[in-house]
Amino acid sequence: MRVIIADNYEAMSKKAAEIVAKTVMEKPDCVLGLATGSTPIGLYKELIRMHKQQGLDFSKVRTFNLDEYYGLPPEHPQSYYYFMYENLFKHINIPLQNVNVPSGLVKDVKAYCLHYEEMIKQAGGIDIQVLGIGGDGHIGFNEPGSSLGSRTRLKTLTEQTVKDNSRFFERIEDVPRFAITMGVGTIMEARKCLLLANGTKKANVVAQAIEGPVTAQVTASVLQLHPDCVAIVDQEAAAELKRKEYYTYVERMSQQFDKV
Ligand code: F6R
């Protein structure tokens, strides 16, 4: 895993945007895997800036989001569709028919999840998957204990995730208890993964994911097995990494190569 330690949230977001933009420029009809939550907001802001100021073109890009709360309609202010629309899609030139966020309203969940997987396959697979990490080590909503080979399905959220995400809702009782999420196996099929983390609260789980054993108890740790995963973390989130100096040294040394 390539580990980039950025000075702060802004630098983390800029570096992530540089990597995503490179994919979009090299392959204008690329497939982006996207995440919601607080972490990627800076990345999306930077992509919007690049679109507005530098003409970064999303007209042929297709996107698949990792997850959606089960039970929330797309127009619900806390739904992930709404989040994506407000924080990215409405500000760039992506046709809305090119964007895919799992539906939180489907009745036949199993059939729908198979369909979501099929749509990703039909699109040619995900070129780059943006990921945040939950306080319990989840990627997508793959909570501890999720099979490392899991596919898109309905998951029950842990108490910790419900608590972590209650900051977006008026009352904790309003936080949905279920979500449809891409599986760990689905995520691992992306050609490239981009894991982002910032803030002191993530320091311990980031160290577990990057340097701990690969375990279904911290689903982000499976990214150690991914052939092309870049983790970009800010100084605070990097605080508990044992090999921090080495990662910084590697990045400095690699500047002599053409590496974004
Ligand atoms: C969101 C998602 C989650 C978040 C994670 C971190 O689509 O899949 O795994 O990335 O819960 O959330 P934040 O960024 O709010 O700390």
PDB file of C-alpha atoms and ligand atoms in Angstrom:
ATOM      1  CA  MET A   1       0.000   0.000   0.000  1.00  0.00           C
ATOM      2  CA  ARG A   2       1.273   3.458  -0.827  1.00  0.00           C
ATOM      3  CA  VAL A   3       0.844   5.698   2.213  1.00  0.00           C
ATOM      4  CA  ILE A   4       0.908   9.458   1.723  1.00  0.00           C
ATOM      5  CA  ILE A   5       0.978  11.617   4.823  1.00  0.00           C
ATOM      6  CA  ALA A   6      -0.428  15.035   4.058  1.00  0.00           C
ATOM      7  CA  ASP A   7       0.124  18.057   6.280  1.00  0.00           C
ATOM      8  CA  ASN A   8      -3.551  18.678   6.867  1.00  0.00           C
ATOM      9  CA  TYR A   9      -7.073  18.068   5.565  1.00  0.00           C
ATOM     10  CA  GLU A  10      -6.676  20.528   2.722  1.00  0.00           C
ATOM     11  CA  ALA A  11      -3.459  18.917   1.488  1.00  0.00           C
ATOM     12  CA  MET A  12      -5.039  15.450   1.780  1.00  0.00           C
ATOM     13  CA  SER A  13      -8.010  16.585  -0.292  1.00  0.00           C
ATOM     14  CA  LYS A  14      -5.810  18.238  -2.939  1.00  0.00           C
ATOM     15  CA  LYS A  15      -3.620  15.162  -3.359  1.00  0.00           C
ATOM     16  CA  ALA A  16      -6.716  12.945  -3.632  1.00  0.00           C
ATOM     17  CA  ALA A  17      -8.229  15.284  -6.233  1.00  0.00           C
ATOM     18  CA  GLU A  18      -4.996  15.223  -8.221  1.00  0.00           C
ATOM     19  CA  ILE A  19      -5.174  11.413  -8.381  1.00  0.00           C
ATOM     20  CA  VAL A  20      -8.873  11.309  -9.298  1.00  0.00           C
ATOM     21  CA  ALA A  21      -8.416  14.070 -11.903  1.00  0.00           C
ATOM     22  CA  LYS A  22      -5.533  12.158 -13.473  1.00  0.00           C
ATOM     23  CA  THR A  23      -7.860   9.171 -13.973  1.00  0.00           C
ATOM     24  CA  VAL A  24     -10.542  11.412 -15.502  1.00  0.00           C
ATOM     25  CA  MET A  25      -8.066  13.081 -17.863  1.00  0.00           C
ATOM     26  CA  GLU A  26      -6.440   9.842 -18.961  1.00  0.00           C
ATOM     27  CA  LYS A  27      -9.769   8.066 -19.425  1.00  0.00           C
ATOM     28  CA  PRO A  28     -12.609  10.563 -19.977  1.00  0.00           C
ATOM     29  CA  ASP A  29     -15.259   7.794 -19.783  1.00  0.00           C
ATOM     30  CA  CYS A  30     -13.812   6.317 -16.598  1.00  0.00           C
ATOM     31  CA  VAL A  31     -15.901   4.810 -13.827  1.00  0.00           C
ATOM     32  CA  LEU A  32     -15.494   6.446 -10.439  1.00  0.00           C
ATOM     33  CA  GLY A  33     -16.477   4.735  -7.206  1.00  0.00           C
ATOM     34  CA  LEU A  34     -17.537   7.384  -4.717  1.00  0.00           C
ATOM     35  CA  ALA A  35     -18.046   7.699  -0.971  1.00  0.00           C
ATOM     36  CA  THR A  36     -20.040  10.066   1.207  1.00  0.00           C
ATOM     37  CA  GLY A  37     -19.358  11.299   4.759  1.00  0.00           C
ATOM     38  CA  SER A  38     -17.245  14.182   6.016  1.00  0.00           C
ATOM     39  CA  THR A  39     -13.924  12.887   4.724  1.00  0.00           C
ATOM     40  CA  PRO A  40     -14.300  13.323   0.926  1.00  0.00           C
ATOM     41  CA  ILE A  41     -16.022  16.730   1.021  1.00  0.00           C
ATOM     42  CA  GLY A  42     -12.681  18.546   0.481  1.00  0.00           C
ATOM     43  CA  LEU A  43     -11.836  16.223  -2.411  1.00  0.00           C
ATOM     44  CA  TYR A  44     -15.189  16.988  -4.049  1.00  0.00           C
ATOM     45  CA  LYS A  45     -14.681  20.750  -3.497  1.00  0.00           C
ATOM     46  CA  GLU A  46     -11.316  20.522  -5.236  1.00  0.00           C
ATOM     47  CA  LEU A  47     -12.772  18.528  -8.156  1.00  0.00           C
ATOM     48  CA  ILE A  48     -15.478  21.183  -8.521  1.00  0.00           C
ATOM     49  CA  ARG A  49     -12.805  23.878  -8.539  1.00  0.00           C
ATOM     50  CA  MET A  50     -10.832  21.968 -11.187  1.00  0.00           C
ATOM     51  CA  HIS A  51     -13.991  21.637 -13.268  1.00  0.00           C
ATOM     52  CA  LYS A  52     -14.852  25.339 -12.998  1.00  0.00           C
ATOM     53  CA  GLN A  53     -11.360  26.802 -13.318  1.00  0.00           C
ATOM     54  CA  GLN A  54      -9.483  24.231 -15.378  1.00  0.00           C
ATOM     55  CA  GLY A  55     -12.279  22.657 -17.410  1.00  0.00           C
ATOM     56  CA  LEU A  56     -11.959  19.172 -15.893  1.00  0.00           C
ATOM     57  CA  ASP A  57     -14.578  17.373 -17.941  1.00  0.00           C
ATOM     58  CA  PHE A  58     -17.006  14.907 -16.378  1.00  0.00           C
ATOM     59  CA  SER A  59     -19.375  14.655 -19.344  1.00  0.00           C
ATOM     60  CA  LYS A  60     -18.508  11.026 -20.061  1.00  0.00           C
ATOM     61  CA  VAL A  61     -17.666   9.914 -16.519  1.00  0.00           C
ATOM     62  CA  ARG A  62     -19.862   7.341 -14.819  1.00  0.00           C
ATOM     63  CA  THR A  63     -20.087   6.916 -11.058  1.00  0.00           C
ATOM     64  CA  PHE A  64     -21.158   4.293  -8.555  1.00  0.00           C
ATOM     65  CA  ASN A  65     -21.555   5.137  -4.912  1.00  0.00           C
ATOM     66  CA  LEU A  66     -20.632   2.697  -2.219  1.00  0.00           C
ATOM     67  CA  ASP A  67     -23.771   2.795  -0.172  1.00  0.00           C
ATOM     68  CA  GLU A  68     -27.133   4.238   0.783  1.00  0.00           C
ATOM     69  CA  TYR A  69     -29.222   4.168   3.949  1.00  0.00           C
ATOM     70  CA  TYR A  70     -32.039   1.708   3.651  1.00  0.00           C
ATOM     71  CA  GLY A  71     -35.401   3.420   3.937  1.00  0.00           C
ATOM     72  CA  LEU A  72     -34.355   6.914   2.862  1.00  0.00           C
ATOM     73  CA  PRO A  73     -35.630   8.304  -0.455  1.00  0.00           C
ATOM     74  CA  PRO A  74     -33.126  10.174  -2.656  1.00  0.00           C
ATOM     75  CA  GLU A  75     -34.713  13.532  -1.800  1.00  0.00           C
ATOM     76  CA  HIS A  76     -34.187  13.007   1.956  1.00  0.00           C
ATOM     77  CA  PRO A  77     -31.536  15.526   3.116  1.00  0.00           C
ATOM     78  CA  GLN A  78     -29.581  12.757   4.878  1.00  0.00           C
ATOM     79  CA  SER A  79     -29.716  10.311   1.990  1.00  0.00           C
ATOM     80  CA  TYR A  80     -26.461   9.639   0.244  1.00  0.00           C
ATOM     81  CA  TYR A  81     -27.984  10.488  -3.125  1.00  0.00           C
ATOM     82  CA  TYR A  82     -28.858  13.932  -1.781  1.00  0.00           C
ATOM     83  CA  PHE A  83     -25.362  14.292  -0.322  1.00  0.00           C
ATOM     84  CA  MET A  84     -23.731  13.455  -3.648  1.00  0.00           C
ATOM     85  CA  TYR A  85     -26.018  15.786  -5.560  1.00  0.00           C
ATOM     86  CA  GLU A  86     -25.372  18.691  -3.188  1.00  0.00           C
ATOM     87  CA  ASN A  87     -21.640  18.128  -2.713  1.00  0.00           C
ATOM     88  CA  LEU A  88     -20.592  17.154  -6.219  1.00  0.00           C
ATOM     89  CA  PHE A  89     -23.007  16.257  -8.995  1.00  0.00           C
ATOM     90  CA  LYS A  90     -24.899  19.569  -9.229  1.00  0.00           C
ATOM     91  CA  HIS A  91     -21.627  21.510  -9.514  1.00  0.00           C
ATOM     92  CA  ILE A  92     -20.002  19.564 -12.364  1.00  0.00           C
ATOM     93  CA  ASN A  93     -21.037  18.602 -15.895  1.00  0.00           C
ATOM     94  CA  ILE A  94     -21.836  14.957 -15.203  1.00  0.00           C
ATOM     95  CA  PRO A  95     -25.118  13.830 -16.786  1.00  0.00           C
ATOM     96  CA  LEU A  96     -27.331  12.584 -13.952  1.00  0.00           C
ATOM     97  CA  GLN A  97     -28.126   9.429 -15.909  1.00  0.00           C
ATOM     98  CA  ASN A  98     -24.438   8.527 -15.494  1.00  0.00           C
ATOM     99  CA  VAL A  99     -24.591   8.518 -11.709  1.00  0.00           C
ATOM    100  CA  ASN A 100     -25.539   5.518  -9.627  1.00  0.00           C
ATOM    101  CA  VAL A 101     -26.262   5.528  -5.915  1.00  0.00           C
ATOM    102  CA  PRO A 102     -27.863   2.398  -4.479  1.00  0.00           C
ATOM    103  CA  SER A 103     -31.588   2.846  -3.958  1.00  0.00           C
ATOM    104  CA  GLY A 104     -32.661   2.824  -0.331  1.00  0.00           C
ATOM    105  CA  LEU A 105     -36.247   2.083  -1.251  1.00  0.00           C
ATOM    106  CA  VAL A 106     -36.184  -1.230  -3.074  1.00  0.00           C
ATOM    107  CA  LYS A 107     -38.398  -4.042  -1.841  1.00  0.00           C
ATOM    108  CA  ASP A 108     -36.539  -6.964  -3.406  1.00  0.00           C
ATOM    109  CA  VAL A 109     -33.184  -6.163  -1.908  1.00  0.00           C
ATOM    110  CA  LYS A 110     -31.417  -9.315  -3.078  1.00  0.00           C
ATOM    111  CA  ALA A 111     -32.402  -8.872  -6.720  1.00  0.00           C
ATOM    112  CA  TYR A 112     -31.529  -5.184  -6.567  1.00  0.00           C
ATOM    113  CA  CYS A 113     -28.056  -5.851  -5.126  1.00  0.00           C
ATOM    114  CA  LEU A 114     -27.328  -8.350  -7.903  1.00  0.00           C
ATOM    115  CA  HIS A 115     -28.503  -5.724 -10.382  1.00  0.00           C
ATOM    116  CA  TYR A 116     -26.163  -3.093  -8.863  1.00  0.00           C
ATOM    117  CA  GLU A 117     -23.227  -5.488  -9.189  1.00  0.00           C
ATOM    118  CA  GLU A 118     -24.249  -6.227 -12.771  1.00  0.00           C
ATOM    119  CA  MET A 119     -24.399  -2.517 -13.613  1.00  0.00           C
ATOM    120  CA  ILE A 120     -20.832  -2.054 -12.329  1.00  0.00           C
ATOM    121  CA  LYS A 121     -19.718  -4.975 -14.479  1.00  0.00           C
ATOM    122  CA  GLN A 122     -21.564  -3.626 -17.543  1.00  0.00           C
ATOM    123  CA  ALA A 123     -19.826  -0.282 -17.060  1.00  0.00           C
ATOM    124  CA  GLY A 124     -16.494  -2.100 -17.296  1.00  0.00           C
ATOM    125  CA  GLY A 125     -15.687  -2.111 -13.569  1.00  0.00           C
ATOM    126  CA  ILE A 126     -14.593   0.707 -11.302  1.00  0.00           C
ATOM    127  CA  ASP A 127     -11.375   2.487 -12.266  1.00  0.00           C
ATOM    128  CA  ILE A 128     -10.830   4.250  -8.974  1.00  0.00           C
ATOM    129  CA  GLN A 129     -12.738   3.781  -5.733  1.00  0.00           C
ATOM    130  CA  VAL A 130     -12.728   6.579  -3.160  1.00  0.00           C
ATOM    131  CA  LEU A 131     -13.048   5.304   0.412  1.00  0.00           C
ATOM    132  CA  GLY A 132     -13.346   6.799   3.870  1.00  0.00           C
ATOM    133  CA  ILE A 133     -12.902   4.693   6.995  1.00  0.00           C
ATOM    134  CA  GLY A 134     -15.415   4.319   9.800  1.00  0.00           C
ATOM    135  CA  GLY A 135     -14.509   4.535  13.479  1.00  0.00           C
ATOM    136  CA  ASP A 136     -14.946   0.750  13.586  1.00  0.00           C
ATOM    137  CA  GLY A 137     -12.708   0.220  10.551  1.00  0.00           C
ATOM    138  CA  HIS A 138     -15.466  -0.176   7.984  1.00  0.00           C
ATOM    139  CA  ILE A 139     -15.189   0.668   4.305  1.00  0.00           C
ATOM    140  CA  GLY A 140     -18.534   1.221   2.651  1.00  0.00           C
ATOM    141  CA  PHE A 141     -20.836  -0.041   5.385  1.00  0.00           C
ATOM    142  CA  ASN A 142     -18.914  -3.284   5.741  1.00  0.00           C
ATOM    143  CA  GLU A 143     -19.032  -3.458   9.489  1.00  0.00           C
ATOM    144  CA  PRO A 144     -16.668  -5.649  11.564  1.00  0.00           C
ATOM    145  CA  GLY A 145     -17.242  -9.299  10.779  1.00  0.00           C
ATOM    146  CA  SER A 146     -18.269  -8.659   7.153  1.00  0.00           C
ATOM    147  CA  SER A 147     -16.891 -11.332   4.880  1.00  0.00           C
ATOM    148  CA  LEU A 148     -13.828 -10.115   3.056  1.00  0.00           C
ATOM    149  CA  GLY A 149     -15.374 -11.665  -0.055  1.00  0.00           C
ATOM    150  CA  SER A 150     -18.791 -10.029   0.440  1.00  0.00           C
ATOM    151  CA  ARG A 151     -20.809  -8.481  -2.389  1.00  0.00           C
ATOM    152  CA  THR A 152     -23.406  -5.704  -2.481  1.00  0.00           C
ATOM    153  CA  ARG A 153     -26.056  -6.437   0.135  1.00  0.00           C
ATOM    154  CA  LEU A 154     -28.088  -5.106   3.055  1.00  0.00           C
ATOM    155  CA  LYS A 155     -26.083  -4.599   6.257  1.00  0.00           C
ATOM    156  CA  THR A 156     -27.124  -3.846   9.795  1.00  0.00           C
ATOM    157  CA  LEU A 157     -25.138  -0.885  11.099  1.00  0.00           C
ATOM    158  CA  THR A 158     -23.188  -1.205  14.345  1.00  0.00           C
ATOM    159  CA  GLU A 159     -24.120   0.901  17.353  1.00  0.00           C
ATOM    160  CA  GLN A 160     -20.861   2.816  16.851  1.00  0.00           C
ATOM    161  CA  THR A 161     -21.701   3.690  13.237  1.00  0.00           C
ATOM    162  CA  VAL A 162     -25.198   4.789  14.241  1.00  0.00           C
ATOM    163  CA  LYS A 163     -23.653   6.967  16.969  1.00  0.00           C
ATOM    164  CA  ASP A 164     -20.916   8.339  14.665  1.00  0.00           C
ATOM    165  CA  ASN A 165     -23.447   9.246  11.987  1.00  0.00           C
ATOM    166  CA  SER A 166     -26.041  10.682  14.363  1.00  0.00           C
ATOM    167  CA  ARG A 167     -24.222  14.030  14.038  1.00  0.00           C
ATOM    168  CA  PHE A 168     -26.008  14.483  10.715  1.00  0.00           C
ATOM    169  CA  PHE A 169     -29.476  13.755  12.106  1.00  0.00           C
ATOM    170  CA  GLU A 170     -31.657  15.647  14.554  1.00  0.00           C
ATOM    171  CA  ARG A 171     -32.035  12.677  16.891  1.00  0.00           C
ATOM    172  CA  ILE A 172     -30.103   9.411  17.123  1.00  0.00           C
ATOM    173  CA  GLU A 173     -33.431   7.546  16.691  1.00  0.00           C
ATOM    174  CA  ASP A 174     -33.642   9.014  13.187  1.00  0.00           C
ATOM    175  CA  VAL A 175     -30.446   7.291  11.994  1.00  0.00           C
ATOM    176  CA  PRO A 176     -31.379   4.321   9.793  1.00  0.00           C
ATOM    177  CA  ARG A 177     -30.228   0.968  11.187  1.00  0.00           C
ATOM    178  CA  PHE A 178     -29.653  -0.629   7.775  1.00  0.00           C
ATOM    179  CA  ALA A 179     -27.824   0.264   4.598  1.00  0.00           C
ATOM    180  CA  ILE A 180     -27.252  -1.197   1.179  1.00  0.00           C
ATOM    181  CA  THR A 181     -23.519  -1.333   0.619  1.00  0.00           C
ATOM    182  CA  MET A 182     -21.063  -2.631  -1.926  1.00  0.00           C
ATOM    183  CA  GLY A 183     -19.293  -5.616  -0.412  1.00  0.00           C
ATOM    184  CA  VAL A 184     -15.635  -5.852   0.495  1.00  0.00           C
ATOM    185  CA  GLY A 185     -15.176  -8.170  -2.502  1.00  0.00           C
ATOM    186  CA  THR A 186     -16.895  -5.619  -4.753  1.00  0.00           C
ATOM    187  CA  ILE A 187     -14.599  -2.838  -3.528  1.00  0.00           C
ATOM    188  CA  MET A 188     -11.503  -4.996  -3.970  1.00  0.00           C
ATOM    189  CA  GLU A 189     -12.316  -5.406  -7.670  1.00  0.00           C
ATOM    190  CA  ALA A 190     -11.790  -1.688  -8.320  1.00  0.00           C
ATOM    191  CA  ARG A 191      -8.608  -1.181 -10.323  1.00  0.00           C
ATOM    192  CA  LYS A 192      -7.382   1.393  -7.844  1.00  0.00           C
ATOM    193  CA  CYS A 193      -8.479   2.252  -4.310  1.00  0.00           C
ATOM    194  CA  LEU A 194      -7.998   5.598  -2.630  1.00  0.00           C
ATOM    195  CA  LEU A 195      -8.416   5.496   1.142  1.00  0.00           C
ATOM    196  CA  LEU A 196      -8.733   8.864   2.872  1.00  0.00           C
ATOM    197  CA  ALA A 197      -8.672   9.640   6.574  1.00  0.00           C
ATOM    198  CA  ASN A 198      -8.234  12.752   8.638  1.00  0.00           C
ATOM    199  CA  GLY A 199      -8.389  13.819  12.243  1.00  0.00           C
ATOM    200  CA  THR A 200      -7.239  12.411  15.582  1.00  0.00           C
ATOM    201  CA  LYS A 201     -10.374  10.310  15.948  1.00  0.00           C
ATOM    202  CA  LYS A 202      -9.238   8.119  13.052  1.00  0.00           C
ATOM    203  CA  ALA A 203      -5.604   7.660  14.211  1.00  0.00           C
ATOM    204  CA  ASN A 204      -6.072   4.313  15.938  1.00  0.00           C
ATOM    205  CA  VAL A 205      -8.252   2.699  13.303  1.00  0.00           C
ATOM    206  CA  VAL A 206      -5.959   3.952  10.512  1.00  0.00           C
ATOM    207  CA  ALA A 207      -2.980   2.250  12.196  1.00  0.00           C
ATOM    208  CA  GLN A 208      -5.015  -0.968  12.506  1.00  0.00           C
ATOM    209  CA  ALA A 209      -6.082  -0.828   8.863  1.00  0.00           C
ATOM    210  CA  ILE A 210      -2.644  -0.027   7.424  1.00  0.00           C
ATOM    211  CA  GLU A 211      -0.286  -1.825   9.789  1.00  0.00           C
ATOM    212  CA  GLY A 212      -2.416  -4.320  11.683  1.00  0.00           C
ATOM    213  CA  PRO A 213      -3.320  -7.842  10.636  1.00  0.00           C
ATOM    214  CA  VAL A 214      -5.694  -8.306   7.715  1.00  0.00           C
ATOM    215  CA  THR A 215      -8.937  -9.142   9.444  1.00  0.00           C
ATOM    216  CA  ALA A 216     -12.662  -9.025   8.867  1.00  0.00           C
ATOM    217  CA  GLN A 217     -12.830  -7.220  12.220  1.00  0.00           C
ATOM    218  CA  VAL A 218     -11.344  -4.134  10.508  1.00  0.00           C
ATOM    219  CA  THR A 219     -12.591  -4.447   6.968  1.00  0.00           C
ATOM    220  CA  ALA A 220     -10.359  -1.610   5.696  1.00  0.00           C
ATOM    221  CA  SER A 221      -7.332  -3.815   6.499  1.00  0.00           C
ATOM    222  CA  VAL A 222      -8.133  -5.940   3.436  1.00  0.00           C
ATOM    223  CA  LEU A 223      -6.804  -3.056   1.344  1.00  0.00           C
ATOM    224  CA  GLN A 224      -3.330  -4.333   2.268  1.00  0.00           C
ATOM    225  CA  LEU A 225      -4.074  -7.090  -0.264  1.00  0.00           C
ATOM    226  CA  HIS A 226      -5.098  -4.690  -3.020  1.00  0.00           C
ATOM    227  CA  PRO A 227      -2.495  -4.397  -5.791  1.00  0.00           C
ATOM    228  CA  ASP A 228      -2.998  -0.630  -6.202  1.00  0.00           C
ATOM    229  CA  CYS A 229      -4.180   1.101  -3.069  1.00  0.00           C
ATOM    230  CA  VAL A 230      -3.152   4.594  -2.040  1.00  0.00           C
ATOM    231  CA  ALA A 231      -3.930   5.769   1.490  1.00  0.00           C
ATOM    232  CA  ILE A 232      -3.798   9.522   2.013  1.00  0.00           C
ATOM    233  CA  VAL A 233      -4.002  10.531   5.636  1.00  0.00           C
ATOM    234  CA  ASP A 234      -3.404  13.828   7.367  1.00  0.00           C
ATOM    235  CA  GLN A 235      -0.852  14.227  10.184  1.00  0.00           C
ATOM    236  CA  GLU A 236      -3.476  13.711  12.887  1.00  0.00           C
ATOM    237  CA  ALA A 237      -4.808  10.493  11.406  1.00  0.00           C
ATOM    238  CA  ALA A 238      -1.214   9.289  10.849  1.00  0.00           C
ATOM    239  CA  ALA A 239      -0.251   9.813  14.485  1.00  0.00           C
ATOM    240  CA  GLU A 240      -0.326   6.125  15.480  1.00  0.00           C
ATOM    241  CA  LEU A 241       1.415   4.726  12.390  1.00  0.00           C
ATOM    242  CA  LYS A 242       4.658   3.029  13.402  1.00  0.00           C
ATOM    243  CA  ARG A 243       6.321   3.445  10.009  1.00  0.00           C
ATOM    244  CA  LYS A 244       5.365   7.075   9.545  1.00  0.00           C
ATOM    245  CA  GLU A 245       8.921   8.239   8.848  1.00  0.00           C
ATOM    246  CA  TYR A 246       9.458   5.492   6.306  1.00  0.00           C
ATOM    247  CA  TYR A 247       6.282   6.387   4.346  1.00  0.00           C
ATOM    248  CA  THR A 248       7.404  10.016   4.217  1.00  0.00           C
ATOM    249  CA  TYR A 249      10.870   8.958   3.089  1.00  0.00           C
ATOM    250  CA  VAL A 250       9.409   6.722   0.339  1.00  0.00           C
ATOM    251  CA  GLU A 251       7.304   9.611  -0.987  1.00  0.00           C
ATOM    252  CA  ARG A 252      10.319  11.904  -0.995  1.00  0.00           C
ATOM    253  CA  MET A 253      12.444   9.324  -2.810  1.00  0.00           C
ATOM    254  CA  SER A 254       9.711   8.583  -5.341  1.00  0.00           C
ATOM    255  CA  GLN A 255       9.645  12.203  -6.485  1.00  0.00           C
ATOM    256  CA  GLN A 256      12.411  11.291  -8.912  1.00  0.00           C
ATOM    257  CA  PHE A 257       9.885   9.078 -10.710  1.00  0.00           C
ATOM    258  CA  ASP A 258       6.835  10.267 -12.585  1.00  0.00           C
ATOM    259  CA  LYS A 259       4.343   9.493  -9.848  1.00  0.00           C
ATOM    260  CA  VAL A 260       1.240  11.531  -9.072  1.00  0.00           C
TER     261      VAL A 260
HETATM  262  C1  F6R B   1     -19.721   6.538   3.160  1.00  0.00           C
HETATM  263  C2  F6R B   1     -19.030   5.324   3.592  1.00  0.00           C
HETATM  264  C3  F6R B   1     -18.424   5.210   4.953  1.00  0.00           C
HETATM  265  C4  F6R B   1     -17.629   6.441   5.366  1.00  0.00           C
HETATM  266  C5  F6R B   1     -17.067   6.268   6.773  1.00  0.00           C
HETATM  267  C6  F6R B   1     -16.317   7.492   7.249  1.00  0.00           C
HETATM  268  O1  F6R B   1     -20.207   6.387   1.839  1.00  0.00           O
HETATM  269  O2  F6R B   1     -18.986   4.403   2.843  1.00  0.00           O
HETATM  270  O3  F6R B   1     -17.601   4.070   4.975  1.00  0.00           O
HETATM  271  O4  F6R B   1     -16.598   6.647   4.447  1.00  0.00           O
HETATM  272  O5  F6R B   1     -18.102   5.979   7.659  1.00  0.00           O
HETATM  273  O6  F6R B   1     -17.216   8.536   7.404  1.00  0.00           O
HETATM  274  P1  F6R B   1     -16.712  10.021   7.679  1.00  0.00           P
HETATM  275  O7  F6R B   1     -15.981  10.441   6.463  1.00  0.00           O
HETATM  276  O8  F6R B   1     -17.961  10.829   7.871  1.00  0.00           O
HETATM  277  O9  F6R B   1     -15.836   9.944   8.877  1.00  0.00           O
END
